[in-house]
PDB file of C-alpha atoms in Angstrom:
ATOM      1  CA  UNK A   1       0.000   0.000   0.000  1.00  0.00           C
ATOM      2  CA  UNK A   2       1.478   3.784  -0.845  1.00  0.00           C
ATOM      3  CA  UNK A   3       1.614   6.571   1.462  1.00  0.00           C
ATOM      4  CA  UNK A   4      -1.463   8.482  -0.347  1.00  0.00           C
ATOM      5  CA  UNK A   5      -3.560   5.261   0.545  1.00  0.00           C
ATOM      6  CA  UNK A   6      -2.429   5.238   4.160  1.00  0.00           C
ATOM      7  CA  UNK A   7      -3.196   8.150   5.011  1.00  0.00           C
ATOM      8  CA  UNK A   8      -6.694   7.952   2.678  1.00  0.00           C
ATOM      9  CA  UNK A   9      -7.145   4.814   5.539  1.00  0.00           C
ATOM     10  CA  UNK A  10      -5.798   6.994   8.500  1.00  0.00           C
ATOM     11  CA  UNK A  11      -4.804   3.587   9.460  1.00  0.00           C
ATOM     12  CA  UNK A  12      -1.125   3.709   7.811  1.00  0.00           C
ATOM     13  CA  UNK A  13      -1.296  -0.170   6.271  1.00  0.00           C
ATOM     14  CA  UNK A  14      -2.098  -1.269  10.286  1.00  0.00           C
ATOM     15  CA  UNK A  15      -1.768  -4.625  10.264  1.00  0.00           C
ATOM     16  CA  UNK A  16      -4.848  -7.325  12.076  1.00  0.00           C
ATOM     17  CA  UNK A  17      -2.808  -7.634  15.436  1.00  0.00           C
ATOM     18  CA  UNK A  18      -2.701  -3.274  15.833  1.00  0.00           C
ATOM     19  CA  UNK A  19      -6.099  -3.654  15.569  1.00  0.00           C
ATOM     20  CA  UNK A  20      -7.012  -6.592  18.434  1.00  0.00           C
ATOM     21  CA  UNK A  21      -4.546  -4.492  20.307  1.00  0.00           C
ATOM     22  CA  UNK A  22      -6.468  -1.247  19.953  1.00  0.00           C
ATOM     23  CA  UNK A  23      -9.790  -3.247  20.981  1.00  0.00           C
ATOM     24  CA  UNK A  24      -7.984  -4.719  23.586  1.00  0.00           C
ATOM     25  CA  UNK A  25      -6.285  -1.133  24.899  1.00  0.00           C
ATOM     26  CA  UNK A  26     -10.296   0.574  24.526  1.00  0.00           C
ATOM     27  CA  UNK A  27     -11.307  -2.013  26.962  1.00  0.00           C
ATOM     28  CA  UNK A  28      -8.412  -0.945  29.686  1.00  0.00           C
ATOM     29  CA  UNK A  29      -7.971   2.543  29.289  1.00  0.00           C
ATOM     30  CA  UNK A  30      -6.453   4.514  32.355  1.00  0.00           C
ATOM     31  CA  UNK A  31      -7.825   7.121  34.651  1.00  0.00           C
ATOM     32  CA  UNK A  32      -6.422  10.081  32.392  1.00  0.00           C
ATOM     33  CA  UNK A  33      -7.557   8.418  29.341  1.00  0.00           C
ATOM     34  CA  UNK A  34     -11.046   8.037  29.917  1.00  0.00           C
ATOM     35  CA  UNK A  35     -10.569  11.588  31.446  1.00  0.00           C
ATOM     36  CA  UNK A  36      -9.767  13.391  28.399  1.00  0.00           C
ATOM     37  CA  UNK A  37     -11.900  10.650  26.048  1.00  0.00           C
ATOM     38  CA  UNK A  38     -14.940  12.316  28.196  1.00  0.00           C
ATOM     39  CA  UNK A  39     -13.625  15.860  26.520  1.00  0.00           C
ATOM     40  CA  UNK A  40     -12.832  14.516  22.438  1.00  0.00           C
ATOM     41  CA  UNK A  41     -15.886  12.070  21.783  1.00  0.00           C
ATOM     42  CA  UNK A  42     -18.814  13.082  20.018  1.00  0.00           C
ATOM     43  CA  UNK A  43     -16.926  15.748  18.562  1.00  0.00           C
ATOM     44  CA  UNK A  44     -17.375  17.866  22.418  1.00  0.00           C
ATOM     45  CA  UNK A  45     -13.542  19.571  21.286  1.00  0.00           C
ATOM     46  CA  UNK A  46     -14.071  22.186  18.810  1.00  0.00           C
ATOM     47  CA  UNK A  47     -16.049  20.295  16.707  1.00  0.00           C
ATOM     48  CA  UNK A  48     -13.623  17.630  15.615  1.00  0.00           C
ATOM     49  CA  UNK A  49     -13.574  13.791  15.553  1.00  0.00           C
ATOM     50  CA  UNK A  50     -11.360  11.813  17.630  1.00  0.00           C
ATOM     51  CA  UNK A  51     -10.663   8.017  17.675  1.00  0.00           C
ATOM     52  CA  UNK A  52      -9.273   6.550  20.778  1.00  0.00           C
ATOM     53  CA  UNK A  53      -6.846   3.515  20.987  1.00  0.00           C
ATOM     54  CA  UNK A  54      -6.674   3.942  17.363  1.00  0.00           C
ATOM     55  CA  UNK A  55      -4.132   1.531  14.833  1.00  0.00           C
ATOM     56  CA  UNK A  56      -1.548   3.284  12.695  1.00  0.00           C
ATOM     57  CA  UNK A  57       0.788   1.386  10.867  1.00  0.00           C
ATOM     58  CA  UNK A  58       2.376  -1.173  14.077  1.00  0.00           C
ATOM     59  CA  UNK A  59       1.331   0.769  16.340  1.00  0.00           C
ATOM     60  CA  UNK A  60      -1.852   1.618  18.447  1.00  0.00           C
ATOM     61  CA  UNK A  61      -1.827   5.708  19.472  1.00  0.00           C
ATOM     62  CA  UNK A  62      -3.980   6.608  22.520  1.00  0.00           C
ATOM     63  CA  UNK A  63      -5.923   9.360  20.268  1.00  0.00           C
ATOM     64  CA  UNK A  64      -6.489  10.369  16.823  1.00  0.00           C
ATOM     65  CA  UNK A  65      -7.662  13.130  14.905  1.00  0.00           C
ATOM     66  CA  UNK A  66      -7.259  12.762  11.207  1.00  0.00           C
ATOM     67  CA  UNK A  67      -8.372  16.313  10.168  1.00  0.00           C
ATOM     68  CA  UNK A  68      -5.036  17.223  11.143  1.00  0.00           C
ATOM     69  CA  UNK A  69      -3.458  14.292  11.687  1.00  0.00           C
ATOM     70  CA  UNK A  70      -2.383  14.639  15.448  1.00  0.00           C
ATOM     71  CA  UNK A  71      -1.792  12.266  17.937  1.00  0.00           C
ATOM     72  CA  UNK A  72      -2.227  12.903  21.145  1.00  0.00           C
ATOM     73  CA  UNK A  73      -0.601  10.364  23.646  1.00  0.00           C
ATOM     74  CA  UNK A  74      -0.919  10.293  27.118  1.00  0.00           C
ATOM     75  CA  UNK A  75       2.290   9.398  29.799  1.00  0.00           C
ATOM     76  CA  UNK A  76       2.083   7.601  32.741  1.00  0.00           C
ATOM     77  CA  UNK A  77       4.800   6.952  35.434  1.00  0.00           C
ATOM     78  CA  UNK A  78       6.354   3.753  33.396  1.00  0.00           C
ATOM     79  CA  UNK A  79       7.267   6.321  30.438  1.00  0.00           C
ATOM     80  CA  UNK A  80      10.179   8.088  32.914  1.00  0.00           C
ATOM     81  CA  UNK A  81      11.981   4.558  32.827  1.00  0.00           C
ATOM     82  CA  UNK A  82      14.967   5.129  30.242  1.00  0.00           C
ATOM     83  CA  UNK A  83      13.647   2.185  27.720  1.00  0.00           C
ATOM     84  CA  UNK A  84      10.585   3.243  27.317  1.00  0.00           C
ATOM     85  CA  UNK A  85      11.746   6.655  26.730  1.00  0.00           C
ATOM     86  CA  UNK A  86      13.861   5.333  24.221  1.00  0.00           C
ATOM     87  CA  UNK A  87      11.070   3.483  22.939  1.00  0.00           C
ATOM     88  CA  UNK A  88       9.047   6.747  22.987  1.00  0.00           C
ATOM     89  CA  UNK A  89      11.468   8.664  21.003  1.00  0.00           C
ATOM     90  CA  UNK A  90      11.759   5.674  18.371  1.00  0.00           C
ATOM     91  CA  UNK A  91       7.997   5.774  18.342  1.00  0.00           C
ATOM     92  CA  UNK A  92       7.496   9.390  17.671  1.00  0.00           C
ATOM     93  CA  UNK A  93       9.875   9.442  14.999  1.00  0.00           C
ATOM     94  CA  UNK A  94       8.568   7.120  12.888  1.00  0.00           C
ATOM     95  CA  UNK A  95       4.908   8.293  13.572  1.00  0.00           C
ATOM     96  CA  UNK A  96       6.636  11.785  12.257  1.00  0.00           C
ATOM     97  CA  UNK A  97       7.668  10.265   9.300  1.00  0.00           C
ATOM     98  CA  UNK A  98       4.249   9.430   8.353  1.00  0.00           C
ATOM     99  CA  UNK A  99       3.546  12.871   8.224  1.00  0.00           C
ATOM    100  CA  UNK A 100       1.915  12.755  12.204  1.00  0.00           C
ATOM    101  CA  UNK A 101       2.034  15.473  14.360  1.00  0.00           C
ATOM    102  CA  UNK A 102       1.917  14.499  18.136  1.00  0.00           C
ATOM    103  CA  UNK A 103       1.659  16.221  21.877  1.00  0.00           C
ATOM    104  CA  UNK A 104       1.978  14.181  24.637  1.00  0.00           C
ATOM    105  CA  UNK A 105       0.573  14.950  28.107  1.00  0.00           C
ATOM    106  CA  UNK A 106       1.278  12.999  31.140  1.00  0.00           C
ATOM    107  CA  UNK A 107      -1.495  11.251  33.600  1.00  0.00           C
ATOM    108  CA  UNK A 108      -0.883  14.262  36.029  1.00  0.00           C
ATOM    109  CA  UNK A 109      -1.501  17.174  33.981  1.00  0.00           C
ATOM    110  CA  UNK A 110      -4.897  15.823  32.589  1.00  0.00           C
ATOM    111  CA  UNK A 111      -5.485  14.285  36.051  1.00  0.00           C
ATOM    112  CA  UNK A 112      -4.823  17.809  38.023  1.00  0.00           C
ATOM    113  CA  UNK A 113      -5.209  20.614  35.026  1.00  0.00           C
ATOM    114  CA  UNK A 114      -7.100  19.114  32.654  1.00  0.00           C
ATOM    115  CA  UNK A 115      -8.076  22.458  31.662  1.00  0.00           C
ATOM    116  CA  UNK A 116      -4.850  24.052  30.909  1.00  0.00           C
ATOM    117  CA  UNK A 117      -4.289  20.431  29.100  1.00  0.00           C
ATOM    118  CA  UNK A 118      -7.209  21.740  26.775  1.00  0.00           C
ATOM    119  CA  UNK A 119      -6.350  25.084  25.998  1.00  0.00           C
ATOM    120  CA  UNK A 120      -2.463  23.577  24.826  1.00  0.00           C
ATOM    121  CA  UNK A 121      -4.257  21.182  22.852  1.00  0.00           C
ATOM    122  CA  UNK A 122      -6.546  23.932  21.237  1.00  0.00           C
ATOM    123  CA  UNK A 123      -3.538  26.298  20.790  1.00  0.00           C
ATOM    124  CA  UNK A 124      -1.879  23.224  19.048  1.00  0.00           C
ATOM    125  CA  UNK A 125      -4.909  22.866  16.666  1.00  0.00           C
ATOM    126  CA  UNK A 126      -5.642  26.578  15.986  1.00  0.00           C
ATOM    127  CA  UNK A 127      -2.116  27.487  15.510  1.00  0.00           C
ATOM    128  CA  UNK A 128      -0.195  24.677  14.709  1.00  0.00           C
ATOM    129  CA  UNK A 129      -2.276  22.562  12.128  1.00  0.00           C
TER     130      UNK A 129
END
């Protein structure tokens, strides 16, 4: 599959197992996650349409808008341990390369100022995209 039909799919050639991983992830999503779901589905943020736990290419991404092709992904404590911010940084990159744009938050932020998390996230959109 070519880039132009990847990103027509906004699934980026995800193969079967992304996708029983993304069911799998929807079914166990943390604290912050359902937190800021609560603000993105049904179009609630600005109008737009998010997907949550959503399969791109190997990968599942906690949320997805294709409009404007962000990611959003969401931190908790295990992403401070040096592999996993390798893996992170690995991750990102190659997201990038598909022509992604992504902010990450951590738990605490949308957990304490999940306001302030919204107005980033709307700067992002309105200024960035």
């Amino acid at each position: 599959m070519n880039k132009s039909n990847n990103i027509e799919s906004m699934h980026y050639g995800a193969e079967a197992f992304s996708f029983r991983n993304a069911e799998r992830f929807r079914n166990r999503m943390t604290e912050a996650e359902i937190i800021l779901w609560n603000e993105l589905k049904s179009n609630k943020f600005l109008g737009l349409k998010f997907r949550r736990q959503h399969p791109i290419d190997r990968f599942v991404v906690d949320f997805y808008c294709h409009k404007h092709l962000l990611v959003i992904e969401i931190d908790g404590g295990i992403h401070l341990s040096k592999d996993v911010k390798e893996n992170d940084i690995n991750r990102e990159l190659e997201l990038k390369n598909l022509g992604l744009n992504i902010i990450r938050f951590t738990n605490e932020e949308i957990l304490n100022s999940l306001s302030k998390v919204l107005v980033k996230l709307e700067n992002c959109v309105s200024t960035n995209y």
